[in-house]
Coordinates of C-alpha atoms in Angstrom, one line a residue:
Chain A
X357 CA -27.2 -0.5 33.9
X358 CA -27.9 -3.8 32.1
X359 CA -25.9 -4.5 29.0
X360 CA -25.6 -7.1 26.2
X361 CA -22.0 -7.9 25.3
X362 CA -21.0 -9.4 22.0
X363 CA -17.5 -10.7 22.6
X364 CA -15.0 -12.5 20.4
X365 CA -14.1 -15.8 21.9
X366 CA -11.2 -17.8 20.5
X367 CA -9.6 -20.8 22.4
X368 CA -6.1 -20.3 21.0
X369 CA -4.2 -19.0 18.0
X370 CA -4.9 -22.1 16.0
X371 CA -8.7 -22.4 16.7
X372 CA -11.3 -20.4 14.8
X373 CA -13.1 -17.9 16.9
X374 CA -16.6 -16.5 17.0
X375 CA -18.7 -13.8 18.5
X376 CA -20.6 -14.9 21.7
X377 CA -23.4 -13.0 23.4
X378 CA -23.3 -12.3 27.2
X379 CA -25.6 -10.4 29.6
X380 CA -24.3 -8.3 32.5
X381 CA -26.5 -6.6 35.0
X382 CA -26.2 -3.9 37.6
X383 CA -23.2 -2.2 36.0
X384 CA -22.3 1.1 37.7
X385 CA -21.7 4.0 35.4
X386 CA -18.6 4.8 37.5
X387 CA -16.9 1.5 36.7
X388 CA -14.1 1.4 34.2
X389 CA -14.6 -0.8 31.1
X390 CA -12.2 -3.3 32.5
X391 CA -14.0 -3.5 35.8
X392 CA -17.2 -4.3 33.9
X393 CA -15.2 -7.1 32.2
X394 CA -14.1 -8.3 35.7
X395 CA -17.8 -8.5 36.7
X396 CA -18.5 -10.5 33.6
X397 CA -15.6 -12.8 34.2
X398 CA -16.6 -13.3 37.9
X399 CA -20.1 -14.3 36.6
X400 CA -18.5 -16.7 34.1
X401 CA -16.2 -18.3 36.7
X402 CA -19.1 -18.7 39.1
X403 CA -21.1 -20.5 36.4
X404 CA -18.2 -22.8 35.6
X405 CA -17.4 -21.2 32.2
X406 CA -14.0 -20.1 30.9
X407 CA -13.5 -16.3 31.7
X408 CA -12.7 -13.9 28.8
X409 CA -9.0 -13.5 28.4
X410 CA -7.9 -9.8 27.9
X411 CA -4.7 -7.9 28.3
X412 CA -4.3 -5.4 31.2
X413 CA -1.7 -4.3 33.7
X414 CA -1.4 -0.8 35.2
X415 CA -5.1 0.2 34.7
X416 CA -4.1 3.9 34.6
X417 CA -3.3 4.5 30.9
X418 CA 0.4 4.2 31.1
X419 CA 1.5 0.6 30.3
X420 CA -0.2 0.2 26.9
X421 CA -1.3 -3.4 27.7
X422 CA -5.0 -3.1 27.4
X423 CA -6.4 -3.2 23.9
X424 CA -9.9 -4.2 22.8
X425 CA -11.9 -2.9 19.8
X426 CA -15.1 -1.6 21.4
X427 CA -18.2 -0.8 19.2
X428 CA -15.9 -0.4 16.1
X429 CA -13.2 1.8 17.7
X430 CA -9.9 1.1 19.3
X431 CA -10.2 1.7 23.1
X432 CA -13.9 2.5 22.6
X433 CA -15.8 5.7 21.9
X434 CA -14.0 8.1 24.2
X435 CA -11.0 10.2 23.0
X436 CA -7.5 10.3 24.5
X437 CA -8.0 7.3 26.8
X438 CA -7.0 3.6 26.9
X439 CA -9.6 0.9 27.5
X440 CA -8.8 0.9 31.2
X441 CA -9.6 4.6 31.4
X442 CA -12.9 4.2 29.5
X443 CA -15.8 4.6 31.8
X444 CA -19.2 2.9 31.6
X445 CA -20.9 6.3 31.7
X446 CA -20.0 6.4 27.9
X447 CA -22.7 3.8 27.5
X448 CA -26.5 3.6 28.1
X449 CA -28.7 1.1 29.9
X450 CA -29.8 -1.5 27.4
X451 CA -26.9 -1.0 25.0
X452 CA -25.3 -3.8 23.0
X453 CA -21.5 -3.5 23.1
X454 CA -19.4 -5.3 20.5
X455 CA -15.9 -6.2 21.9
X456 CA -13.2 -7.6 19.5
X457 CA -9.5 -8.0 19.7
X458 CA -7.2 -5.6 17.8
X459 CA -7.1 -7.0 14.3
X460 CA -4.0 -7.1 12.1
X461 CA -2.0 -9.9 10.4
X462 CA 1.0 -8.6 12.5
X463 CA -1.1 -8.8 15.7
X464 CA -2.2 -12.5 15.7
X465 CA -4.9 -13.4 18.3
X466 CA -3.5 -15.6 21.1
X467 CA -6.7 -16.1 23.0
X468 CA -10.1 -14.3 23.1
X469 CA -9.1 -10.5 23.2
X470 CA -5.4 -11.1 23.7
X471 CA -3.2 -10.4 20.7
X472 CA 0.5 -10.9 20.2
X473 CA 2.1 -7.4 19.8
X474 CA 5.7 -8.6 19.8
X475 CA 6.1 -7.2 16.3
X476 CA 6.3 -3.8 18.0
X477 CA 9.1 -5.1 20.2
X478 CA 11.0 -6.3 17.2
X479 CA 10.7 -2.9 15.5
X480 CA 12.0 -1.3 18.7
X481 CA 14.9 -3.7 18.8
X482 CA 15.8 -2.8 15.2
X483 CA 16.7 0.8 16.3
X484 CA 14.4 2.4 18.8
X485 CA 17.1 3.3 21.2
X486 CA 20.4 5.2 21.6
X487 CA 23.7 3.4 22.4
X488 CA 25.2 5.2 25.4
X489 CA 27.3 4.0 28.3
X490 CA 25.4 4.7 31.4
X491 CA 27.8 3.1 33.9
X492 CA 28.7 6.0 36.0
X493 CA 29.7 8.6 33.5
X494 CA 26.3 10.0 32.8
X495 CA 26.5 13.5 31.3
X496 CA 24.7 16.4 33.1
X497 CA 21.2 16.7 31.5
X498 CA 21.7 20.5 31.0
X499 CA 25.1 20.2 29.3
X500 CA 23.6 20.0 25.9
X501 CA 21.1 22.8 25.3
X502 CA 17.9 21.8 23.4
X503 CA 15.3 24.2 22.2
X504 CA 12.0 24.2 24.0
X505 CA 10.1 23.4 20.8
X506 CA 12.3 20.4 20.0
X507 CA 12.2 19.1 23.6
X508 CA 8.4 19.4 23.6
X509 CA 8.0 17.7 20.3
X510 CA 10.3 14.9 21.3
X511 CA 8.5 14.4 24.6
X512 CA 5.1 14.4 22.8
X513 CA 6.4 11.6 20.5
X514 CA 7.9 9.7 23.5
X515 CA 4.4 9.5 25.1
X516 CA 3.5 6.7 22.7
X517 CA 2.8 3.7 24.9
X518 CA 3.0 1.2 22.0
X519 CA -0.6 -0.1 22.6
X520 CA -1.2 -0.7 18.9
X521 CA -4.5 1.3 18.7
X522 CA -3.0 3.0 15.6
X523 CA -2.6 -0.4 13.8
X524 CA -6.0 -1.6 15.0
X525 CA -7.9 1.4 13.8
X526 CA -6.1 1.9 10.5
X527 CA -8.0 0.5 7.6
X528 CA -4.7 -0.7 6.3
X529 CA -3.3 -2.0 9.6
X530 CA -0.4 0.3 9.2
X531 CA 2.1 0.8 12.0
X532 CA 3.5 4.1 10.7
X533 CA 2.2 6.3 13.6
X534 CA 4.0 4.0 16.1
X535 CA 7.2 3.9 14.1
X536 CA 7.0 7.6 13.3
X537 CA 6.7 8.4 17.0
X538 CA 9.7 6.2 17.9
X539 CA 11.8 7.6 15.1
X540 CA 10.8 11.2 16.0
X541 CA 11.6 11.1 19.7
X542 CA 15.2 10.6 18.8
X543 CA 15.4 12.5 15.5
X544 CA 14.6 15.7 17.4
X545 CA 17.3 15.3 20.0
X546 CA 21.1 15.6 19.6
X547 CA 21.6 12.3 21.4
X548 CA 19.7 10.6 18.6
X549 CA 21.7 12.0 15.7
X550 CA 24.6 9.6 15.8
X551 CA 22.5 6.5 14.9
X552 CA 19.8 8.4 13.0
X553 CA 20.5 7.0 9.6
X554 CA 20.6 3.4 10.6
X555 CA 17.7 3.8 13.1
X556 CA 15.1 4.9 10.6
X557 CA 16.2 2.5 7.8
X558 CA 16.3 -0.5 10.2
X559 CA 13.0 0.3 11.9
X560 CA 11.1 0.9 8.6
X561 CA 12.6 -2.3 7.2
X562 CA 11.5 -4.3 10.2
X563 CA 8.0 -2.7 10.1
X564 CA 7.7 -3.8 6.4
X565 CA 9.0 -7.3 7.4
X566 CA 6.3 -7.7 10.1
X567 CA 3.5 -7.5 7.5
X568 CA 1.9 -4.2 8.5
X569 CA 0.0 -2.3 5.8
X570 CA 0.8 1.0 4.1
X571 CA -0.3 4.3 5.5
X572 CA -2.9 6.1 3.3
X573 CA -3.1 9.2 5.5
X574 CA -6.7 8.7 6.6
X575 CA -5.7 10.2 10.0
X576 CA -7.8 7.6 12.0
X577 CA -4.7 6.6 14.0
X578 CA -4.2 10.2 15.3
X579 CA -7.8 10.4 16.4
X580 CA -7.9 7.0 18.2
X581 CA -4.4 7.3 19.7
X582 CA -4.9 7.4 23.5
X583 CA -1.8 9.7 23.7
X584 CA -2.7 12.0 20.9
X585 CA 0.4 11.2 18.8
X586 CA 0.3 13.5 15.8
X587 CA 0.5 12.6 12.1
X588 CA 3.4 15.0 11.9
X589 CA 5.5 12.2 13.3
X590 CA 4.8 10.1 10.2
X591 CA 5.8 13.1 7.9
X592 CA 9.0 13.4 10.0
X593 CA 9.7 9.7 9.6
X594 CA 9.3 10.0 5.8
X595 CA 11.7 12.9 5.8
X596 CA 14.2 11.0 8.0
X597 CA 14.1 8.0 5.7
X598 CA 14.6 10.1 2.6
X599 CA 17.5 11.9 4.3
X600 CA 19.0 8.6 5.4
X601 CA 18.7 7.2 1.9
X602 CA 20.6 10.1 0.4
X603 CA 23.2 10.1 3.2
X604 CA 24.1 6.5 2.5
Chain B
X1024 CA 18.1 3.9 -3.6
X1025 CA 16.3 0.9 -5.1
X1026 CA 15.6 -0.4 -1.6
X1027 CA 14.0 3.0 -0.8
X1028 CA 11.4 2.7 -3.6
X1029 CA 10.5 -0.8 -2.6
X1030 CA 9.9 0.1 1.0
X1031 CA 6.5 1.1 2.3
X1032 CA 7.5 4.7 2.7
X1033 CA 9.3 4.8 -0.6
X1034 CA 6.1 3.7 -2.3
X1035 CA 4.3 6.5 -0.5
X1036 CA 6.7 9.0 -1.9
X1037 CA 6.3 7.6 -5.4
X1038 CA 2.5 7.7 -5.1
X1039 CA 2.7 11.2 -3.9
X1040 CA 5.1 12.3 -6.6
X1041 CA 2.9 10.8 -9.4
X1042 CA -0.2 12.4 -7.8
X1043 CA 1.5 15.8 -7.7
X1044 CA 2.5 15.5 -11.3
X1045 CA -1.1 14.4 -12.3
X1046 CA -2.6 17.4 -10.3
X1047 CA -0.3 19.7 -12.2
X1048 CA -1.3 18.2 -15.5
X1049 CA -5.0 18.5 -14.5
X1050 CA -4.5 22.2 -13.8
X1051 CA -2.8 22.7 -17.2
X1052 CA -5.6 20.7 -18.9
X1053 CA -8.2 22.9 -17.2
X1054 CA -6.4 26.1 -18.2
X1055 CA -6.6 25.1 -21.9
X1056 CA -10.2 23.8 -21.7
X1057 CA -11.6 26.9 -20.1
X1058 CA -10.3 28.8 -23.1
X1059 CA -13.0 27.0 -25.2
X1060 CA -15.7 28.9 -23.2
X1061 CA -14.3 32.3 -23.8
X1062 CA -12.4 32.1 -27.1
X1063 CA -12.7 29.2 -29.6
X1064 CA -9.7 30.6 -31.5
X1065 CA -7.5 30.7 -28.4
X1066 CA -8.6 27.1 -27.6
X1067 CA -7.7 26.0 -31.1
X1068 CA -4.3 27.7 -31.0
X1069 CA -3.5 26.2 -27.6
X1070 CA -4.7 22.7 -28.6
X1071 CA -2.7 22.8 -31.8
X1072 CA 0.4 23.8 -29.9
X1073 CA -0.1 21.0 -27.4
X1074 CA -0.9 18.5 -30.1
X1075 CA 2.1 19.2 -32.3
X1076 CA 5.0 20.6 -30.2
X1077 CA 7.6 17.9 -30.1
X1078 CA 8.5 18.4 -26.4
X1079 CA 4.9 17.9 -25.4
X1080 CA 4.2 15.0 -27.7
X1081 CA 7.4 13.0 -27.3
X1082 CA 8.6 14.0 -23.8
X1083 CA 5.6 15.1 -21.7
X1084 CA 3.0 12.7 -23.1
X1085 CA 5.0 9.5 -22.4
X1086 CA 5.8 10.8 -18.9
X1087 CA 2.1 11.5 -18.4
X1088 CA 1.1 8.0 -19.6
X1089 CA 3.7 6.5 -17.3
X1090 CA 2.5 8.7 -14.4
X1091 CA -1.1 7.7 -14.9
X1092 CA -0.3 4.0 -15.2
X1093 CA 2.1 4.0 -12.3
X1094 CA -0.5 5.8 -10.1
X1095 CA -3.2 3.3 -10.9
X1096 CA -1.1 0.1 -10.9
X1097 CA 0.6 1.1 -7.6
X1098 CA -2.7 2.1 -6.1
X1099 CA -4.1 -1.4 -6.8
X1100 CA -0.9 -3.1 -5.5
X1101 CA -1.1 -1.1 -2.3
X1102 CA -4.8 -1.8 -1.9
X1103 CA -4.2 -5.5 -2.2
X1104 CA -1.3 -5.4 0.2
X1105 CA -3.3 -3.4 2.7
X1106 CA -6.3 -5.7 2.6
X1107 CA -3.9 -8.6 3.2
X1108 CA -2.5 -6.9 6.3
X1109 CA -5.8 -7.7 8.1
X1110 CA -6.9 -11.3 7.5
X1111 CA -10.0 -11.3 9.8
X1112 CA -12.2 -8.3 9.4
X1113 CA -13.9 -6.5 12.3
X1114 CA -17.5 -7.5 13.0
X1115 CA -18.2 -3.9 13.8
X1116 CA -16.1 -1.0 12.5
X1117 CA -17.0 2.6 13.0
X1118 CA -14.8 4.2 10.4
X1119 CA -16.7 7.4 10.2
X1120 CA -15.8 8.2 13.8
X1121 CA -12.2 8.9 13.0
X1122 CA -11.8 9.4 9.2
X1123 CA -13.5 10.9 6.2
X1124 CA -15.4 8.8 3.6
X1125 CA -13.1 10.2 0.9
X1126 CA -9.9 9.0 2.7
X1127 CA -11.4 5.5 3.3
X1128 CA -12.6 5.0 -0.3
X1129 CA -9.8 6.3 -2.5
X1130 CA -9.8 2.9 -4.4
X1131 CA -13.4 3.4 -5.4
X1132 CA -13.1 7.0 -6.4
X1133 CA -9.9 6.0 -8.2
X1134 CA -11.8 3.2 -10.1
X1135 CA -14.5 5.6 -11.1
X1136 CA -11.8 7.9 -12.5
X1137 CA -10.1 5.0 -14.3
X1138 CA -13.5 4.1 -15.9
X1139 CA -13.8 7.8 -17.0
X1140 CA -10.2 7.8 -18.4
X1141 CA -11.1 4.8 -20.7
X1142 CA -14.1 6.8 -22.0
X1143 CA -12.0 9.9 -22.3
X1144 CA -9.3 8.1 -24.3
X1145 CA -11.9 6.6 -26.7
X1146 CA -13.5 10.0 -27.1
X1147 CA -10.4 12.2 -27.6
X1148 CA -7.0 10.6 -27.3
X1149 CA -7.4 7.6 -29.7
X1150 CA -9.0 9.7 -32.5
X1151 CA -6.2 12.2 -32.1
X1152 CA -3.5 9.6 -32.3
X1153 CA -5.3 8.1 -35.3
X1154 CA -5.5 11.4 -37.1
X1155 CA -2.0 12.5 -36.4
X1156 CA 0.2 9.4 -36.4
X1157 CA -1.8 6.8 -38.4
X1158 CA -3.4 9.0 -41.1
X1159 CA -0.4 11.4 -40.8
X1160 CA -2.5 14.6 -40.7
X1161 CA -0.5 17.0 -38.5
X1162 CA -2.2 20.1 -39.9
X1163 CA -4.9 20.2 -37.2
X1164 CA -7.3 21.6 -39.9
X1165 CA -11.0 20.7 -40.5
X1166 CA -11.8 18.4 -43.5
X1167 CA -12.7 21.5 -45.6
X1168 CA -9.5 23.2 -44.6
X1169 CA -11.3 26.1 -43.1
X1170 CA -9.8 26.6 -39.6
X1171 CA -8.7 24.3 -36.9
X1172 CA -10.7 21.2 -36.0
X1173 CA -10.2 21.1 -32.2
X1174 CA -13.1 23.3 -31.1
X1175 CA -15.5 21.6 -33.4
X1176 CA -14.5 18.1 -32.1
X1177 CA -14.8 19.3 -28.5
X1178 CA -18.3 20.7 -28.8
X1179 CA -19.5 17.8 -31.0
X1180 CA -18.6 15.4 -28.1
X1181 CA -20.8 17.2 -25.6
X1182 CA -24.0 16.9 -27.7
X1183 CA -25.0 13.5 -26.2
X1184 CA -26.6 14.1 -22.7
X1185 CA -25.5 10.6 -21.6
X1186 CA -21.9 11.4 -22.2
X1187 CA -22.2 14.8 -20.4
X1188 CA -23.9 12.9 -17.5
X1189 CA -21.0 10.4 -17.4
X1190 CA -18.5 13.2 -17.4
X1191 CA -20.3 15.1 -14.6
X1192 CA -20.4 11.9 -12.5
X1193 CA -16.7 11.2 -13.1
X1194 CA -15.8 14.8 -12.1
X1195 CA -17.7 14.4 -8.8
X1196 CA -15.6 11.3 -8.1
X1197 CA -12.5 13.2 -9.1
X1198 CA -13.4 15.9 -6.6
X1199 CA -13.9 13.3 -3.9
X1200 CA -10.5 11.7 -4.8
X1201 CA -8.8 15.1 -4.7
X1202 CA -10.4 16.1 -1.4
X1203 CA -8.2 13.6 0.3
X1204 CA -5.5 13.1 -2.3
X1205 CA -4.2 16.7 -2.4
X1206 CA -3.3 17.0 1.3
X1207 CA -2.3 13.3 1.4
X1208 CA 0.3 13.8 -1.3
X1209 CA 1.9 16.5 0.7
X1210 CA 1.7 14.5 4.0
X1211 CA 3.4 11.6 2.3
X1212 CA 6.1 13.9 0.9
X1213 CA 6.9 14.8 4.5
X1214 CA 5.6 18.4 4.4
X1215 CA 5.4 19.6 8.0
X1216 CA 2.0 20.4 9.6
X1217 CA 2.6 24.2 9.8
X1218 CA 2.7 24.5 6.1
X1219 CA 0.1 21.7 5.6
X1220 CA -2.7 23.7 7.2
X1221 CA -2.5 26.3 4.4
X1222 CA -2.0 23.6 1.9
X1223 CA -5.2 21.8 3.1
X1224 CA -7.3 24.9 2.5
X1225 CA -5.7 25.3 -0.9
X1226 CA -6.3 21.6 -1.6
X1227 CA -9.9 21.8 -0.7
X1228 CA -10.3 24.8 -3.1
X1229 CA -8.5 22.9 -5.8
X1230 CA -10.6 19.8 -5.3
X1231 CA -13.8 21.7 -5.7
X1232 CA -12.9 24.4 -8.3
X1233 CA -11.1 22.3 -10.9
X1234 CA -13.7 19.5 -11.2
X1235 CA -16.5 22.0 -11.0
X1236 CA -14.9 24.0 -13.8
X1237 CA -14.7 20.9 -16.0
X1238 CA -18.4 20.2 -15.3
X1239 CA -19.4 23.7 -16.2
X1240 CA -17.3 23.5 -19.4
X1241 CA -19.1 20.3 -20.4
X1242 CA -22.5 21.8 -19.6
X1243 CA -21.7 25.1 -21.4
X1244 CA -20.9 23.2 -24.7
X1245 CA -23.9 20.9 -24.2
X1246 CA -26.4 23.8 -24.0
X1247 CA -24.7 26.1 -26.5
X1248 CA -24.1 23.6 -29.4

């Protein structure tokens, strides 16, 4: 198929960017979206132009590196997939595809489609972990019984890959689905209880500090999340914060 | 605790609590107004009680005014903060692919309701305050002393078709606001999804029945006056 691409080009974080049109030809419907971007970049390099910078790593939907806002949706029009898992069969010959970086004040553009998502790392550092000594005295995993329901819910929350699609798609650039998932994965397990109070308070405080917006429950994040993280995690985070406030 | 209410989640709780309070008030307002369709006497009695009972006037009324003001002011503050959280807007954004129109436009339906409240205050609240607390007439009686004035005042307001039209339009916006606002208030309060499914169905019914009821009351008095 032949396509017209409207891509956000920005030299660096200090330079103003703009949308630039490109044409790509003979794109196979079996290609992934990133492979199509590779074809474009090869074309640009061959003609002596600067290739389009974009984040990617595993290309199998696990690492959370690829981003891109494609035709007005985070990770494009398909559901439950990252950009690297998006196939060109989702588009038609002759289509015009708009490709932009994830946009949020807390995700500044570094170059073209690459954004700085280190705000997520700082939120994780504020409490998204448990403090345990793993140097040889690891407890048997089955020593602490956990109900199937709680284990499943915690695992579902833990599937968040921190890609930032929730922030990108939220009309308020809110990070509450990400933080909700990170709080939930520990809140449901006994190992997470010891630091539960500080965890939720510190992670929410860091989230606010980073300049993310406020959740208004549109539910867009849940729909666009490549891992299907549920809004229930935000409700749980809200309960956890209220509990932590009363405890302290 | 003060830190909690200045956090993003604390503000969500506060918005949700004020919304739940306002939705309860709306239900009570509707329960009294619907009496005017079936029994002018019952409507007069209920209105007189609400307008003169000290706990309603001096405790609930200030709480209600605070609740309304808080909900609007915080709504605007959050809207400004949220807009500032994305400096460069998307060239193409397909919002309808993942969220409802109602949920994305709460600020506009809220502004329409605010506009309606100004009209409603001029129509009913300010004349009521003037009669009771400036002129000092707490009797609730008509000028000729023959019965209560409340039903007469209500029906008189719905003679003008332009006012009825404005009320209908405002209640359509109220319905749109409640379509998202009802379930959103419970989600913000941390209510789990199991119970939320039933609440969502109840919320949709509330968001349609109550505003539609208010519209029918306005039309009933317009055509029966």
